[in-house]
Short mmCIF file of C-alpha atoms in Angstrom, two decimals:
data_model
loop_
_atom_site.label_atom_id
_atom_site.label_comp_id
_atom_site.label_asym_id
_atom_site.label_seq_id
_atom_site.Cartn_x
_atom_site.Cartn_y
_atom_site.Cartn_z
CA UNK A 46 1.46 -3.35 95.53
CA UNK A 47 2.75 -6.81 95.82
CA UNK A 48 -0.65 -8.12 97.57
CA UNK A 49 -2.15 -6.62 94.20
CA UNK A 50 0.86 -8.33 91.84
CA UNK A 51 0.11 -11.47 93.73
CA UNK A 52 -3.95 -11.65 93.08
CA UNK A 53 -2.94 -10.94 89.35
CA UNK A 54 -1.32 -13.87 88.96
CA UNK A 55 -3.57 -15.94 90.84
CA UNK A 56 -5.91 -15.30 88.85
CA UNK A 57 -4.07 -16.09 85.28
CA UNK A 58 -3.11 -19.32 86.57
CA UNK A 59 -6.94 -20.45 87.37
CA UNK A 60 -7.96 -19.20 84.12
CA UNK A 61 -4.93 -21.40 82.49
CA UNK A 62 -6.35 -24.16 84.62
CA UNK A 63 -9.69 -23.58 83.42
CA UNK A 64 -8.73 -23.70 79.79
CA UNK A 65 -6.58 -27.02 80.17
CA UNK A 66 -9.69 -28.78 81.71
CA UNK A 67 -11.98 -27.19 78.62
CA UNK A 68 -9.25 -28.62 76.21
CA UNK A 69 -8.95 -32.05 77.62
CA UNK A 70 -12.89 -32.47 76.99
CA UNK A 71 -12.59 -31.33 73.48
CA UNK A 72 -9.76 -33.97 72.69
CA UNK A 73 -11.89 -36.63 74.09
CA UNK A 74 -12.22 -39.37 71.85
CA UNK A 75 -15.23 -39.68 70.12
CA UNK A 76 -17.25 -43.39 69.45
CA UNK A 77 -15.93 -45.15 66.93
CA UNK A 78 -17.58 -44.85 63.32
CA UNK A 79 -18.22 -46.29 60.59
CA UNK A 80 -19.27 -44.40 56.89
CA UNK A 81 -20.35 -46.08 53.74
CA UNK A 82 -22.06 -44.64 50.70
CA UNK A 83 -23.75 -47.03 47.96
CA UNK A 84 -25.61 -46.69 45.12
CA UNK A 85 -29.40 -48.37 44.49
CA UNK A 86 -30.49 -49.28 40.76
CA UNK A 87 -34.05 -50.02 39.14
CA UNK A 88 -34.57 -50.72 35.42
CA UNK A 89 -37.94 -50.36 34.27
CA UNK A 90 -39.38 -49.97 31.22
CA UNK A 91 -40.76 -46.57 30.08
CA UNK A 92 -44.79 -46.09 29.51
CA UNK A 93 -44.59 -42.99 27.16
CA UNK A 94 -43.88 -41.34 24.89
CA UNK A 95 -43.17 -37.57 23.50
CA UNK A 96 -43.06 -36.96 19.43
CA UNK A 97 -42.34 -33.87 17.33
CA UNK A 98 -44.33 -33.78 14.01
CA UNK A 99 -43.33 -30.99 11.85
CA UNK A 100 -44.77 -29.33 8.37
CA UNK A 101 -42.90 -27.62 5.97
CA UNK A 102 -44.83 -25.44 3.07
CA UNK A 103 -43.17 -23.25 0.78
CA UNK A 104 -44.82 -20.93 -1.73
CA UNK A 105 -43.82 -17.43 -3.34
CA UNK A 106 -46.18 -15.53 -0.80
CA UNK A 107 -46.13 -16.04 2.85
CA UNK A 108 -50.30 -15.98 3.06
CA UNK A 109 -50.16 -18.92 0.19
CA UNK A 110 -47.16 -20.67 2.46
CA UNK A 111 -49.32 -20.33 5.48
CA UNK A 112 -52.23 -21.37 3.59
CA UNK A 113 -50.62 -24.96 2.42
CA UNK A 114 -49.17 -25.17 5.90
CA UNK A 115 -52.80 -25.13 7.93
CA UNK A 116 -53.89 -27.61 5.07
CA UNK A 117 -51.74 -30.28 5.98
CA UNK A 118 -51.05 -29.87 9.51
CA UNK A 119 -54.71 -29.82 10.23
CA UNK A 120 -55.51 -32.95 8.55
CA UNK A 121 -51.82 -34.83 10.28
CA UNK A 122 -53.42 -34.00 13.70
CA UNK A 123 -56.85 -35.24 12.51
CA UNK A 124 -54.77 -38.20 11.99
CA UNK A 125 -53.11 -38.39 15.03
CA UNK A 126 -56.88 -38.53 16.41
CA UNK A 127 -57.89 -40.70 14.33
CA UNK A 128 -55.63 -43.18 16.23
CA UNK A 129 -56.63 -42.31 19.91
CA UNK A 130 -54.82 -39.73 20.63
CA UNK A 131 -57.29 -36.73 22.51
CA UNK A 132 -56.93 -33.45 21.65
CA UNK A 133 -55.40 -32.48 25.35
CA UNK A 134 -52.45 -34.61 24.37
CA UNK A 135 -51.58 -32.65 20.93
CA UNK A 136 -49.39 -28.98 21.23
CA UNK A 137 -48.42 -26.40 19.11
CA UNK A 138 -44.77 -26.36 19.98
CA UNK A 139 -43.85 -23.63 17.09
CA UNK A 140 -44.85 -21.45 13.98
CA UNK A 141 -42.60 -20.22 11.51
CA UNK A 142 -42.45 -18.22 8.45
CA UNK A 143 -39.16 -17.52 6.93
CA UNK A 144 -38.69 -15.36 4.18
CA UNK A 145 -36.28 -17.39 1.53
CA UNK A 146 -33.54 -14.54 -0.31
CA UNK A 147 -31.04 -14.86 -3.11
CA UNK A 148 -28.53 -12.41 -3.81
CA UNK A 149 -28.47 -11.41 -7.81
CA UNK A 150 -25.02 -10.30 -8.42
CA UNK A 151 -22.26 -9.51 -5.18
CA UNK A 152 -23.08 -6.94 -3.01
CA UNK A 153 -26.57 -6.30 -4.16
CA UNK A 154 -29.79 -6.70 -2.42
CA UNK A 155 -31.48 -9.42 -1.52
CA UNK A 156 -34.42 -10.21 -3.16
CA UNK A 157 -37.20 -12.43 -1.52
CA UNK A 158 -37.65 -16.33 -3.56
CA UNK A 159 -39.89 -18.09 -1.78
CA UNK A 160 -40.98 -18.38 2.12
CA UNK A 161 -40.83 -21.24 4.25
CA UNK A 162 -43.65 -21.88 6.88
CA UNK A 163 -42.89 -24.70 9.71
CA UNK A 164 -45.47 -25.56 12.03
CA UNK A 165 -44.40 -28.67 14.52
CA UNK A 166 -46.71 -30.14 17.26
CA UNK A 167 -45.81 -32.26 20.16
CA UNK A 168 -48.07 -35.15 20.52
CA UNK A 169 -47.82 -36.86 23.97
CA UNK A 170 -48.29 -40.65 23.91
CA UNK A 171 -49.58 -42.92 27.56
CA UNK A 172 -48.92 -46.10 25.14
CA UNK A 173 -46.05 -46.87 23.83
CA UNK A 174 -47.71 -49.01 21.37
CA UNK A 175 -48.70 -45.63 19.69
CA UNK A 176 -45.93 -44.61 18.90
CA UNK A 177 -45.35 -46.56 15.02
CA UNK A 178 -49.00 -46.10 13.97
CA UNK A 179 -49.38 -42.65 15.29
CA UNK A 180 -46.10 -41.36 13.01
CA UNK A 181 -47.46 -43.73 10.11
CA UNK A 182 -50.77 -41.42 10.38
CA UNK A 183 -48.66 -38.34 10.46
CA UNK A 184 -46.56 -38.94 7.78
CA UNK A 185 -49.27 -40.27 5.17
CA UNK A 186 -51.37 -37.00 6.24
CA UNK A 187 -48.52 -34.63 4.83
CA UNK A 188 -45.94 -34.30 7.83
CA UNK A 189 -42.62 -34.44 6.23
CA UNK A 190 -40.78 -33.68 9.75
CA UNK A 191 -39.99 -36.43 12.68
CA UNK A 192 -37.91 -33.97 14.60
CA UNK A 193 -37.89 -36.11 18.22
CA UNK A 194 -39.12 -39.21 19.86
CA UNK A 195 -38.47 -39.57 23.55
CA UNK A 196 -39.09 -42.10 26.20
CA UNK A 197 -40.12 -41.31 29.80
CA UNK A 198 -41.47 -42.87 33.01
CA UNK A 199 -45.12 -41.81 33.88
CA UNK A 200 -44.91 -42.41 37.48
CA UNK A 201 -41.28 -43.43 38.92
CA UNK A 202 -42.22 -42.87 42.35
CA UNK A 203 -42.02 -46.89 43.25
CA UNK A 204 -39.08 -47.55 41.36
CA UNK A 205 -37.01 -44.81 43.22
CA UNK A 206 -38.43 -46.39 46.45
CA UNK A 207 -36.56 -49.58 45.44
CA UNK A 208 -33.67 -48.34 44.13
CA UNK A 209 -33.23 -46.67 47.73
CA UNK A 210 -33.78 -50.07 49.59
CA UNK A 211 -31.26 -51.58 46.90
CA UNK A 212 -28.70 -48.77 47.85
CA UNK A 213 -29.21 -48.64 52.23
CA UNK A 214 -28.37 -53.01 51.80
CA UNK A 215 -25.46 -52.20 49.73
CA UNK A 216 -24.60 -49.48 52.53
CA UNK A 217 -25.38 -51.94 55.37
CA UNK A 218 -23.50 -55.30 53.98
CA UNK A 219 -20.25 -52.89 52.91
CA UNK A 220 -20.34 -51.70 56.93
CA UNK A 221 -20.89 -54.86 58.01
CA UNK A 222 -17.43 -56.24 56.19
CA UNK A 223 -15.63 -53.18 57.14
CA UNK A 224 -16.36 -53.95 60.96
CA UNK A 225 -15.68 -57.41 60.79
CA UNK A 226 -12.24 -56.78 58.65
CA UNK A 227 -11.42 -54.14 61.65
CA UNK A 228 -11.82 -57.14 64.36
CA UNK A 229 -15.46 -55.63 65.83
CA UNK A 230 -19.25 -55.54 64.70
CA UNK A 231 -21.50 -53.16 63.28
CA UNK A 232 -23.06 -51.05 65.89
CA UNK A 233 -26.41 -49.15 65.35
CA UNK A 234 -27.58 -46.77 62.88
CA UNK A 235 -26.31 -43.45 64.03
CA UNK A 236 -27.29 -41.41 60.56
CA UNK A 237 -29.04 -42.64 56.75
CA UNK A 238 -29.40 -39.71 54.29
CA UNK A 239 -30.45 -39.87 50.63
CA UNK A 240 -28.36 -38.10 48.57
CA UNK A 241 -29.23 -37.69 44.86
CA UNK A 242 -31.78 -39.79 43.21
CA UNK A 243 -31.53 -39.85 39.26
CA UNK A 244 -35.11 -40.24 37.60
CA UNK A 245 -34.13 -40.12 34.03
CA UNK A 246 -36.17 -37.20 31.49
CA UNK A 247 -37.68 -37.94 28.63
CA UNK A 248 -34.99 -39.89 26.92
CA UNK A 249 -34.76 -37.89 23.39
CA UNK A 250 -34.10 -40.53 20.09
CA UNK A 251 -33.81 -38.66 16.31
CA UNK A 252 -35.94 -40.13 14.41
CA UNK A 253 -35.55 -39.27 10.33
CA UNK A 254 -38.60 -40.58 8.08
CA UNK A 255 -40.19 -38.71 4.98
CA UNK A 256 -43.24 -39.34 3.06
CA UNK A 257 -41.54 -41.11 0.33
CA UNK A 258 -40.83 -44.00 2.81
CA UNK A 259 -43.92 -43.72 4.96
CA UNK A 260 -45.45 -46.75 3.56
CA UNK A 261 -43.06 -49.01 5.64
CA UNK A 262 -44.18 -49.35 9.34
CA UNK A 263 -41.71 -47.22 12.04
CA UNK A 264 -40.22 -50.13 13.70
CA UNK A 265 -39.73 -48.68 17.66
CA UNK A 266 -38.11 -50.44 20.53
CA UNK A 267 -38.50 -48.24 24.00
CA UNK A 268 -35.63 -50.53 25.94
CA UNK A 269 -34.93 -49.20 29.79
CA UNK A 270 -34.56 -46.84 31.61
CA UNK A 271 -32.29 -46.61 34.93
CA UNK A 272 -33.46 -45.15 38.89
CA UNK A 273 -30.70 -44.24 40.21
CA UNK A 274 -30.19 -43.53 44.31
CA UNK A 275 -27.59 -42.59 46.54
CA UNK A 276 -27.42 -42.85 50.12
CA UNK A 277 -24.71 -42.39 53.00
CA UNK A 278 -24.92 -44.06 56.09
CA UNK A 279 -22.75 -43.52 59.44
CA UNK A 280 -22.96 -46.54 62.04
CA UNK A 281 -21.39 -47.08 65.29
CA UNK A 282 -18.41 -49.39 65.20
CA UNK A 283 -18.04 -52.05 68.15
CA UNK A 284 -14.18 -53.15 69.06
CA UNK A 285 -13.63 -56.32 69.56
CA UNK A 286 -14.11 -57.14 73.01
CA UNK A 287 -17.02 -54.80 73.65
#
């Protein structure tokens, strides 16, 4: 019985021993890092454009609303051709027809007025140099709705490449002053990831012009637009001395 007691405890002490030599390597001190995150930028100019032309119609019968409406909204997007714009580039975005009421005395029923037929097309533009003439057209064809105008970047693959060179030197020169602050140097590259890169959408602009003032040209300035890109980086730091 004690031979048996004896083994018992043997054994719990080499386990223990075991253990302690498992915990000492998990405690060991790792190299020396160093993280930085920066942020890459590109301003470029957009290179088209997206525009909302609406008609409005209103009649007492929906068929002579509807009627009116297909008038003028086929001759605005013969228009819109007219100025170079093909026909793959010109949507039906939306049909309405809305019944108009008016309530003769409270609590009555409503009685139909009028109805209201909306028909709105988007027109996408590879120019911005369309833009002004092509709602000119519109408007002096019978649109009497600008509902958006919104600037995008055709192909922002390039730009985004830059913006994440701009954003690993930013990375790099804020390790490298880190280091040298610390009294050591900047090691190698251990780990570079991209994080989120912001490629702006079509940035929207309300645009309000009616017939009445269509005979003055839509002055239109696109500005820029911003890349965006993130990155983290994790380098090895080198003491001083090493």
């Amino acid at each position: 019985m004690r031979h048996m007691l004896a083994a018992g405890i043997t054994l719990v002490v080499v386990l223990g021993g075991l253990g302690s030599v498992q915990a000492q390597e998990l405690v060991r001190p790792a190299v020396p890092q160093i993280v930085t995150s920066a942020q890459g930028e590109v301003r470029i100019a957009p290179d088209r454009a997206t525009i909302t032309i609406g008609v409005q119609t209103r009649a007492a019968t929906a068929a002579d609303a509807a009627q009116q409406n297909s008038r003028k909204q086929r001759a605005v997007i013969d228009a819109i051709k007219a100025r170079g714009v093909p026909a793959e580039q010109i949507t039906t975005m939306n049909f309405n027809v809305i019944p108009e009421t008016r309530y003769d005395r409270e609590g009555g029923t409503p009685r139909v007025t009028s109805y209201l037929v909306s028909n709105d097309v988007t027109v996408e533009l590879r120019r911005i140099d369309q833009v002004g003439p092509v709602i000119d057209a519109a408007l002096a064809a019978g649109a009497n709705q600008i509902n958006s105008l919104a600037f995008g970047i055709a192909s922002p693959d390039s730009a985004r490449r830059v913006a994440l060179a701009s954003a690993v030197g930013k990375a790099r020169a804020d390790a490298e002053a880190m280091a040298k602050a610390a009294g050591g140097s900047l090691g190698p590259l251990i780990e570079l990831v991209a994080a989120d890169v912001f490629i702006p959408p079509p940035r929207p602009m309300m645009l309000a012009k009616t017939a009445a003032v269509a005979a003055e040209a839509v002055p239109i300035e696109a500005g820029e637009q911003a890349v965006r890109a993130n990155v983290t980086a994790r380098w090895q730091f080198v003491g001083p001395g090493r």
